[in-house]
Short mmCIF file of C-alpha atoms in Angstrom, two decimals:
data_model
loop_
_atom_site.label_atom_id
_atom_site.label_comp_id
_atom_site.label_asym_id
_atom_site.label_seq_id
_atom_site.Cartn_x
_atom_site.Cartn_y
_atom_site.Cartn_z
CA MET A 1 -13.60 -4.37 -5.00
CA ILE A 2 -10.47 -5.57 -3.20
CA TYR A 3 -8.27 -3.71 -0.75
CA GLU A 4 -4.65 -4.66 -0.37
CA ILE A 5 -3.31 -3.78 3.06
CA ALA A 6 0.46 -3.77 3.37
CA VAL A 7 1.99 -3.18 6.80
CA LEU A 8 5.35 -1.54 6.16
CA PRO A 9 7.78 -1.44 9.12
CA VAL A 10 10.33 1.33 8.53
CA HIS A 11 13.56 2.06 10.39
CA LYS A 12 12.79 5.00 12.72
CA GLU A 13 15.76 7.00 11.51
CA HIS A 14 14.61 6.71 7.88
CA ILE A 15 10.94 7.73 8.13
CA ASP A 16 11.34 11.02 6.24
CA ALA A 17 13.50 9.42 3.54
CA PHE A 18 10.94 6.61 3.20
CA ARG A 19 8.15 9.13 2.60
CA ARG A 20 10.21 10.80 -0.13
CA ALA A 21 11.07 7.44 -1.71
CA PHE A 22 7.42 6.39 -1.66
CA ALA A 23 6.42 9.60 -3.45
CA GLU A 24 8.97 8.79 -6.15
CA VAL A 25 7.76 5.22 -6.78
CA ALA A 26 4.00 5.81 -6.30
CA PRO A 27 3.45 6.51 -10.04
CA LEU A 28 4.55 2.91 -10.75
CA LEU A 29 1.66 1.72 -8.60
CA SER A 30 -0.83 4.26 -9.93
CA ARG A 31 -0.48 3.14 -13.53
CA ALA A 32 -1.11 -0.55 -12.80
CA LYS A 33 -4.07 -2.28 -14.45
CA GLY A 34 -7.01 -2.37 -12.06
CA TYR A 35 -5.58 0.26 -9.71
CA LEU A 36 -8.33 2.41 -8.16
CA GLY A 37 -6.44 4.47 -5.58
CA HIS A 38 -4.24 4.23 -2.52
CA MET A 39 -3.53 5.74 0.86
CA LEU A 40 -0.24 5.65 2.76
CA ALA A 41 -1.02 6.06 6.46
CA GLN A 42 1.52 6.41 9.25
CA GLY A 43 0.83 4.80 12.63
CA VAL A 44 -0.04 7.16 15.48
CA GLU A 45 1.19 4.98 18.35
CA THR A 46 3.91 3.42 16.22
CA PRO A 47 5.06 6.04 13.69
CA GLU A 48 7.62 3.65 12.22
CA ARG A 49 4.75 1.46 10.93
CA PHE A 50 3.00 2.53 7.77
CA ASN A 51 -0.10 1.00 6.25
CA LEU A 52 -0.38 1.12 2.49
CA ILE A 53 -3.99 0.56 1.50
CA VAL A 54 -4.54 0.05 -2.21
CA ARG A 55 -7.93 -0.33 -3.84
CA TRP A 56 -7.99 -2.79 -6.77
CA GLU A 57 -10.74 -3.82 -9.18
CA SER A 58 -9.90 -7.48 -8.48
CA LEU A 59 -7.46 -9.63 -6.52
CA GLU A 60 -5.96 -10.76 -9.83
CA ASP A 61 -5.10 -7.16 -10.71
CA HIS A 62 -2.84 -7.07 -7.65
CA THR A 63 -1.63 -10.64 -7.60
CA PRO A 64 -0.40 -11.96 -9.93
CA GLY A 65 -1.02 -8.77 -11.99
CA PHE A 66 1.00 -5.95 -10.43
CA GLU A 67 3.17 -8.22 -8.28
CA ALA A 68 4.48 -10.06 -11.35
CA SER A 69 5.30 -6.84 -13.22
CA GLU A 70 8.53 -4.96 -13.79
CA ASP A 71 6.85 -1.90 -12.25
CA HIS A 72 6.36 -3.84 -9.00
CA ARG A 73 10.01 -4.89 -9.00
CA LEU A 74 11.07 -1.26 -9.38
CA PHE A 75 8.50 -0.14 -6.80
CA MET A 76 9.92 -2.53 -4.21
CA LEU A 77 13.51 -1.77 -5.18
CA GLY A 78 12.87 1.87 -4.34
CA LEU A 79 11.51 1.03 -0.88
CA GLU A 80 13.13 -2.16 0.39
CA GLY A 81 16.16 -0.45 1.91
CA TYR A 82 13.91 1.38 4.38
CA PHE A 83 12.15 -1.69 5.83
CA SER A 84 13.18 -2.86 9.30
CA GLU A 85 11.53 -6.24 8.67
CA GLU A 86 9.55 -8.00 5.97
CA PRO A 87 6.28 -6.21 5.10
CA GLN A 88 3.06 -8.12 5.74
CA VAL A 89 0.38 -8.04 3.03
CA TYR A 90 -3.22 -9.21 3.10
CA HIS A 91 -6.45 -8.47 1.26
CA ILE A 92 -9.99 -7.59 2.29
CA GLU A 93 -13.14 -7.31 0.23
CA GLY A 94 -15.70 -4.55 0.48
CA THR A 95 -17.12 -1.37 -0.92
CA THR A 96 -16.05 2.19 -0.33
CA PHE A 97 -17.42 3.80 2.80
CA THR A 98 -18.44 7.30 3.74
CA ALA A 99 -19.45 9.00 6.97
CA ASP A 100 -23.07 8.76 5.77
CA ASP A 101 -22.93 4.99 5.32
CA ASP A 102 -23.66 3.40 8.70
CA ARG A 103 -23.28 -0.07 7.18
CA ALA A 104 -19.52 0.54 6.91
CA TRP A 105 -19.25 0.74 10.68
CA VAL A 106 -21.33 -2.31 11.65
#
């Protein structure tokens, strides 16, 4: 299982509009091949920074898969006007974790 982590810097004055825009384009992400779920999390110390964490079956499902698709183009088109700088994206590998799984916190 692969996690895509996208750090999304948003203009402070557009945070609420960004949240609404994300809700509108999220179905484009959700229907992608290999998509297993996502979380959009807002920074506590830096509320203008969001982290989009997407769980994929494989790296290939995200890139080139989703990234090469028309749905990705439309997804980004709906969000790009809110970014204060270029988003940073990276991937990590792992399993899901729960509060009962101490191995997730080692």
